[in-house]
Short mmCIF file of C-alpha atoms in Angstrom, two decimals:
data_model
loop_
_atom_site.label_atom_id
_atom_site.label_comp_id
_atom_site.label_asym_id
_atom_site.label_seq_id
_atom_site.Cartn_x
_atom_site.Cartn_y
_atom_site.Cartn_z
CA MET A 1 0.00 0.00 0.00
CA ASP A 2 1.70 3.20 -1.14
CA THR A 3 -0.87 5.68 0.22
CA VAL A 4 -3.20 5.09 3.18
CA ARG A 5 -6.57 6.74 2.48
CA TRP A 6 -8.48 7.97 5.53
CA GLY A 7 -12.14 8.69 6.21
CA ILE A 8 -13.29 10.71 9.23
CA ILE A 9 -16.59 10.09 11.02
CA GLY A 10 -17.35 13.27 12.98
CA CYS A 11 -15.24 16.06 11.46
CA GLY A 12 -15.84 18.51 14.32
CA ASP A 13 -13.59 20.82 16.32
CA VAL A 14 -10.99 18.20 17.25
CA CYS A 15 -10.32 17.64 13.55
CA GLU A 16 -9.64 21.27 12.65
CA VAL A 17 -6.07 21.43 13.98
CA LYS A 18 -5.28 18.56 16.35
CA SER A 19 -5.82 15.72 13.90
CA GLY A 20 -7.45 16.63 10.57
CA PRO A 21 -4.51 18.27 8.76
CA ALA A 22 -2.18 15.48 9.89
CA PHE A 23 -4.00 12.98 7.70
CA TYR A 24 -2.88 14.79 4.57
CA LYS A 25 0.45 16.05 5.92
CA CYS A 26 1.82 12.66 6.97
CA ASP A 27 3.96 10.73 4.50
CA HIS A 28 2.06 8.18 2.38
CA SER A 29 -1.25 9.42 3.79
CA ALA A 30 -4.32 11.11 2.28
CA LEU A 31 -7.64 12.33 3.67
CA GLN A 32 -10.16 10.89 1.23
CA ALA A 33 -13.55 11.52 2.84
CA VAL A 34 -15.21 13.18 5.83
CA MET A 35 -18.61 12.81 7.45
CA ARG A 36 -20.76 14.97 9.70
CA ARG A 37 -24.51 14.79 10.30
CA ASP A 38 -24.82 18.40 9.18
CA ALA A 39 -24.12 18.11 5.44
CA GLU A 40 -23.30 21.82 5.07
CA LYS A 41 -20.67 21.64 7.80
CA ALA A 42 -19.23 18.46 6.28
CA ALA A 43 -19.02 20.17 2.90
CA ASP A 44 -17.38 23.23 4.45
CA PHE A 45 -14.73 21.10 6.19
CA ALA A 46 -14.06 19.21 2.96
CA ARG A 47 -13.69 22.44 0.98
CA ARG A 48 -11.32 24.08 3.46
CA HIS A 49 -9.14 20.98 3.83
CA GLY A 50 -9.18 19.87 0.21
CA VAL A 51 -11.01 16.59 0.85
CA PRO A 52 -12.48 14.93 -2.27
CA ARG A 53 -15.66 13.52 -0.67
CA PHE A 54 -18.04 14.37 2.13
CA TYR A 55 -21.05 12.57 3.60
CA SER A 56 -23.80 13.17 6.14
CA ASP A 57 -24.29 9.42 6.69
CA ALA A 58 -21.49 7.51 8.41
CA ARG A 59 -22.52 4.27 6.74
CA GLN A 60 -21.79 5.75 3.32
CA LEU A 61 -18.29 6.73 4.40
CA ILE A 62 -17.62 3.27 5.83
CA ASP A 63 -18.80 1.67 2.57
CA ASP A 64 -16.69 3.97 0.38
CA PRO A 65 -14.28 1.60 -1.44
CA GLU A 66 -11.64 4.35 -1.61
CA VAL A 67 -11.48 4.66 2.20
CA ASP A 68 -8.88 2.29 3.65
CA ILE A 69 -9.17 3.21 7.34
CA VAL A 70 -11.77 5.03 9.44
CA TYR A 71 -11.06 7.63 12.13
CA VAL A 72 -13.98 7.78 14.59
CA ALA A 73 -13.94 11.32 16.02
CA THR A 74 -17.48 11.54 17.38
CA PRO A 75 -18.18 12.13 21.07
CA PRO A 76 -17.70 8.88 23.06
CA ALA A 77 -21.37 7.89 22.79
CA GLY A 78 -20.73 7.04 19.12
CA HIS A 79 -17.37 5.33 19.51
CA ALA A 80 -18.51 1.74 20.02
CA GLU A 81 -21.26 1.83 17.38
CA TRP A 82 -19.19 3.27 14.56
CA THR A 83 -15.99 1.46 15.45
CA VAL A 84 -17.78 -1.89 15.43
CA ARG A 85 -19.58 -1.07 12.16
CA ALA A 86 -16.35 -0.07 10.44
CA LEU A 87 -14.50 -3.15 11.73
CA GLN A 88 -17.34 -5.42 10.62
CA ALA A 89 -17.09 -3.81 7.16
CA GLY A 90 -13.44 -4.84 7.07
CA LYS A 91 -11.90 -1.44 7.77
CA PRO A 92 -9.26 -0.84 10.46
CA VAL A 93 -10.15 1.94 12.91
CA TYR A 94 -8.44 4.77 14.77
CA VAL A 95 -10.88 5.90 17.50
CA GLU A 96 -10.74 9.00 19.67
CA LYS A 97 -10.21 8.79 23.40
CA PRO A 98 -11.55 7.79 25.77
CA MET A 99 -12.01 4.61 23.77
CA GLY A 100 -15.57 4.17 25.06
CA ARG A 101 -17.98 5.32 27.72
CA THR A 102 -17.46 2.05 29.57
CA TYR A 103 -14.97 -0.79 29.72
CA GLU A 104 -17.67 -3.07 28.32
CA GLU A 105 -17.94 -0.90 25.20
CA CYS A 106 -14.18 -1.21 24.79
CA ARG A 107 -14.43 -4.98 25.00
CA GLN A 108 -17.12 -4.96 22.30
CA MET A 109 -14.78 -3.05 19.99
CA LEU A 110 -11.91 -5.42 20.72
CA GLN A 111 -14.12 -8.41 20.02
CA ALA A 112 -15.15 -6.98 16.64
CA ALA A 113 -11.51 -6.29 15.76
CA GLY A 114 -10.54 -9.85 16.70
CA GLU A 115 -13.41 -11.44 14.78
CA ARG A 116 -12.57 -9.56 11.58
CA HIS A 117 -8.78 -9.63 12.09
CA ARG A 118 -8.58 -5.86 11.73
CA LYS A 119 -6.37 -3.38 13.57
CA LEU A 120 -7.78 -1.02 16.19
CA TRP A 121 -5.89 1.98 17.54
CA VAL A 122 -6.86 4.63 20.12
CA ALA A 123 -5.96 8.34 20.08
CA TYR A 124 -3.73 8.40 23.15
CA TYR A 125 -1.32 10.29 20.94
CA ARG A 126 0.99 11.46 23.72
CA ARG A 127 2.64 8.05 23.46
CA SER A 128 4.21 9.25 20.19
CA LEU A 129 5.35 12.73 21.21
CA PRO A 130 9.07 13.47 21.79
CA TYR A 131 8.22 15.26 25.05
CA PHE A 132 6.90 12.09 26.69
CA LEU A 133 9.34 9.81 24.91
CA LYS A 134 12.09 11.75 26.69
CA VAL A 135 10.53 10.84 30.04
CA LYS A 136 10.39 7.19 28.93
CA GLU A 137 14.01 7.36 27.78
CA LEU A 138 15.13 8.63 31.19
CA LEU A 139 13.18 5.91 32.97
CA GLU A 140 14.53 3.15 30.74
CA ALA A 141 18.07 4.44 31.30
CA ARG A 142 17.34 4.18 35.07
CA ALA A 143 18.24 7.85 35.45
CA ILE A 144 16.34 7.89 38.76
CA GLY A 145 16.91 4.25 39.64
CA ARG A 146 14.01 2.02 40.54
CA VAL A 147 10.68 3.86 40.48
CA GLN A 148 8.99 3.95 43.87
CA ALA A 149 6.03 6.30 43.46
CA VAL A 150 4.29 8.82 41.24
CA ARG A 151 2.05 11.75 42.11
CA THR A 152 0.02 13.84 39.71
CA ALA A 153 -2.12 16.95 40.15
CA PHE A 154 -4.39 18.80 37.77
CA PHE A 155 -6.32 21.90 38.86
CA ARG A 156 -8.19 24.05 36.37
CA PRO A 157 -10.79 26.81 36.74
CA PRO A 158 -14.21 26.15 35.21
CA LEU A 159 -14.48 26.88 31.50
CA ALA A 160 -16.81 29.57 30.21
CA CYS A 161 -19.28 26.90 29.13
CA ASP A 162 -19.32 25.54 32.69
CA LEU A 163 -20.52 28.85 34.10
CA GLU A 164 -23.79 28.96 32.17
CA LYS A 165 -26.29 26.16 32.65
CA ASP A 166 -27.45 26.15 29.03
CA LEU A 167 -23.92 26.11 27.59
CA HIS A 168 -22.57 22.93 29.17
CA THR A 169 -20.36 20.90 26.84
CA TRP A 170 -21.17 17.25 26.09
CA ARG A 171 -17.98 16.43 28.01
CA VAL A 172 -19.86 16.72 31.33
CA ASP A 173 -22.88 14.71 30.13
CA ARG A 174 -22.43 11.14 31.39
CA ALA A 175 -24.81 9.74 28.78
CA ILE A 176 -22.53 11.06 26.03
CA ALA A 177 -19.07 11.09 27.60
CA GLY A 178 -19.26 8.32 30.20
CA GLY A 179 -18.21 10.77 32.91
CA GLY A 180 -17.11 14.36 33.30
CA TYR A 181 -13.74 15.99 32.58
CA PHE A 182 -12.01 13.14 34.39
CA TYR A 183 -12.94 10.84 31.51
CA ASP A 184 -12.04 13.47 28.92
CA LEU A 185 -8.75 14.77 30.36
CA ALA A 186 -7.47 12.46 33.10
CA SER A 187 -7.72 9.55 30.68
CA HIS A 188 -4.64 11.01 28.96
CA THR A 189 -2.70 11.05 32.23
CA ILE A 190 -3.74 7.52 33.20
CA ASP A 191 -2.69 6.21 29.80
CA LEU A 192 0.64 8.02 30.10
CA LEU A 193 1.32 6.55 33.53
CA MET A 194 0.78 3.05 32.18
CA PHE A 195 2.88 3.81 29.08
CA LEU A 196 5.73 5.00 31.28
CA LEU A 197 5.45 2.72 34.31
CA GLY A 198 3.54 -0.37 33.20
CA ASP A 199 0.03 -1.58 33.90
CA ILE A 200 -2.01 -0.37 36.84
CA VAL A 201 -3.25 -3.54 38.53
CA GLU A 202 -5.37 -1.88 41.21
CA ALA A 203 -7.03 1.52 41.46
CA ARG A 204 -9.29 3.17 44.01
CA GLY A 205 -10.76 6.62 44.26
CA ILE A 206 -13.27 9.14 45.49
CA ALA A 207 -15.26 11.38 43.15
CA SER A 208 -17.27 14.41 44.20
CA ASN A 209 -19.22 17.29 42.71
CA VAL A 210 -17.96 20.22 44.78
CA GLY A 211 -18.70 23.00 42.28
CA CYS A 212 -22.30 21.95 41.56
CA ARG A 213 -22.10 23.51 38.09
CA TYR A 214 -23.15 20.34 36.25
CA GLU A 215 -24.25 16.83 37.19
CA ALA A 216 -20.96 15.01 36.54
CA GLU A 217 -18.19 14.76 39.13
CA ASP A 218 -15.76 17.70 39.04
CA THR A 219 -13.15 16.64 41.63
CA VAL A 220 -11.50 13.23 41.83
CA GLY A 221 -8.84 11.70 44.08
CA ALA A 222 -7.30 8.37 43.14
CA SER A 223 -4.62 5.90 44.18
CA PHE A 224 -2.90 3.33 41.99
CA LEU A 225 -0.80 0.19 42.35
CA PHE A 226 1.43 -0.65 39.39
CA ARG A 227 2.47 -4.17 38.46
CA SER A 228 6.06 -3.21 39.35
CA GLY A 229 5.00 -2.53 42.94
CA ALA A 230 5.25 1.26 42.60
CA VAL A 231 2.34 3.25 43.98
CA GLY A 232 0.70 6.41 42.71
CA SER A 233 -1.70 9.14 43.73
CA ALA A 234 -3.67 11.68 41.72
CA ILE A 235 -5.99 14.57 42.43
CA MET A 236 -7.91 16.40 39.74
CA CYS A 237 -10.22 19.39 40.15
CA TYR A 238 -11.93 21.07 37.22
CA VAL A 239 -13.54 23.94 39.17
CA SER A 240 -10.55 25.30 41.07
CA SER A 241 -9.44 28.88 41.58
CA ALA A 242 -7.23 30.26 38.82
CA ALA A 243 -4.61 30.83 41.53
CA ALA A 244 -4.46 27.07 42.15
CA ARG A 245 -4.02 26.13 38.50
CA GLU A 246 -1.61 23.21 38.15
CA ASP A 247 -0.65 20.49 35.69
CA SER A 248 2.15 18.39 37.11
CA THR A 249 3.34 14.81 37.45
CA GLU A 250 6.39 13.68 39.40
CA ILE A 251 7.85 10.21 39.12
CA ILE A 252 9.98 9.46 42.20
CA GLY A 253 12.80 6.95 42.17
CA GLU A 254 15.52 5.82 44.54
CA LYS A 255 18.07 8.19 42.91
CA GLY A 256 15.93 11.24 42.03
CA SER A 257 12.75 12.28 40.26
CA ILE A 258 11.33 13.34 36.88
CA ARG A 259 8.76 16.11 36.57
CA PHE A 260 6.57 16.91 33.58
CA SER A 261 3.04 18.00 32.63
CA THR A 262 0.31 16.28 30.65
CA PHE A 263 -1.02 19.32 28.78
CA ASP A 264 1.19 22.37 29.41
CA PHE A 265 4.48 21.10 27.93
CA THR A 266 6.49 22.64 30.74
CA PRO A 267 10.14 21.55 30.50
CA VAL A 268 10.81 17.94 31.47
CA GLU A 269 12.95 18.10 34.63
CA TRP A 270 15.40 15.40 35.70
CA ILE A 271 16.20 16.04 39.35
CA THR A 272 18.94 14.39 41.40
CA PRO A 273 20.70 15.48 44.61
CA GLU A 274 23.58 16.76 42.49
CA LYS A 275 21.79 18.63 39.69
CA THR A 276 18.62 19.43 37.77
CA GLU A 277 18.51 19.15 34.00
CA LYS A 278 15.68 20.55 31.88
CA PHE A 279 14.56 19.39 28.45
CA HIS A 280 12.41 21.67 26.28
CA TYR A 281 9.97 20.36 23.69
CA PRO A 282 7.45 22.67 21.99
CA ARG A 283 3.81 21.72 21.61
CA PRO A 284 3.32 20.36 18.06
CA GLN A 285 1.01 22.29 15.75
CA HIS A 286 -0.93 19.11 14.90
CA ILE A 287 -0.60 17.18 18.11
CA GLN A 288 -1.76 13.86 16.66
CA GLN A 289 0.56 13.87 13.65
CA GLN A 290 3.24 11.55 15.06
CA MET A 291 0.61 9.06 16.18
CA ILE A 292 -1.14 9.14 12.81
CA GLN A 293 2.19 8.67 11.04
CA SER A 294 2.87 5.59 13.20
CA ILE A 295 -0.48 4.09 12.10
CA VAL A 296 0.27 4.80 8.45
CA ASP A 297 3.69 3.21 8.88
CA GLU A 298 2.19 0.13 10.52
CA MET A 299 -0.39 -0.28 7.77
CA ARG A 300 2.46 -0.13 5.24
CA GLY A 301 4.51 -2.68 7.19
CA ALA A 302 7.13 -0.15 8.23
CA GLY A 303 6.51 0.43 11.94
CA GLN A 304 4.16 0.01 14.87
CA CYS A 305 1.68 2.32 16.60
CA PRO A 306 2.15 2.38 20.41
CA SER A 307 -1.55 2.91 21.27
CA THR A 308 -3.73 -0.12 20.60
CA GLY A 309 -7.25 -1.12 21.43
CA GLU A 310 -5.90 -3.27 24.24
CA THR A 311 -3.91 -0.44 25.86
CA GLY A 312 -6.77 2.01 25.35
CA SER A 313 -9.29 -0.32 26.97
CA ARG A 314 -7.14 -0.58 30.10
CA VAL A 315 -7.62 3.15 30.70
CA ASN A 316 -11.39 2.65 30.89
CA ARG A 317 -10.90 -0.28 33.25
CA VAL A 318 -8.83 1.89 35.61
CA MET A 319 -11.30 4.79 35.45
CA GLU A 320 -14.14 2.47 36.39
CA GLN A 321 -12.11 1.12 39.32
CA VAL A 322 -11.51 4.70 40.50
CA PHE A 323 -15.22 5.49 40.38
CA ALA A 324 -16.10 2.22 42.12
CA GLY A 325 -14.31 3.55 45.24
#
């Protein structure tokens, strides 16, 4: 396969910069078709991005013989349905995160992929970014010795849409998203921790709605046990004061620590008793481009994508354990 031809189901905001342009900027990759329920918006996206075809029916895009792989970029409520349909039609799938609203939905997608012997990847694209690969490099070089613990904190003031009852985003609607911002944002951090430190074998947590701005939980505390024996803690609040804003993770080892952020791209810090070294990596313009390139490479037999359906499903399993208490 010289060129991998993509079709997008749900060409909304996430596709404008984060992912959409990457499909036609990656090597050996082309964006062949897009779909959105609003045909005018689908046509507008296609015109602005130079896409040959657009649809308002996802089934038509899946059945398009010139689409080799489907990117499911709908809100999570549509992930399982359209992923399974595309897999059953014989098309590999790249699905947005979180992989599903529930772990059971993830298992349904994995079953469909297995039955049709088709690849399934999940958009935990930080696994491909040089910023986080530097953290992994330091860990694998045992720059801080054996890892003992990790702590992560994320505090963010409410968004403008959180302040008005009629403007709430679908991200805080459990029926659509599976949970609140914890599912939308903390899923990235949980996936990163498992990418860097190995599987989480046990998780517990407490979730609360302290801001009372929407029905979903807005503040979550969690603890983790990794297969290695390392332990972790996390606290996330999505209605904090601006003065408390924070995005930080620290991995603590017997010889030092490594600090980094999930979203802010603050310098990666390698801290030992003797010195502190900082590594700077800018935020990519199209943050999913390296991940998409890895999928294209794998489909062409020239590489491997680090974020699979199996790894993506484990994030949902951990989130459900956290919410179970």
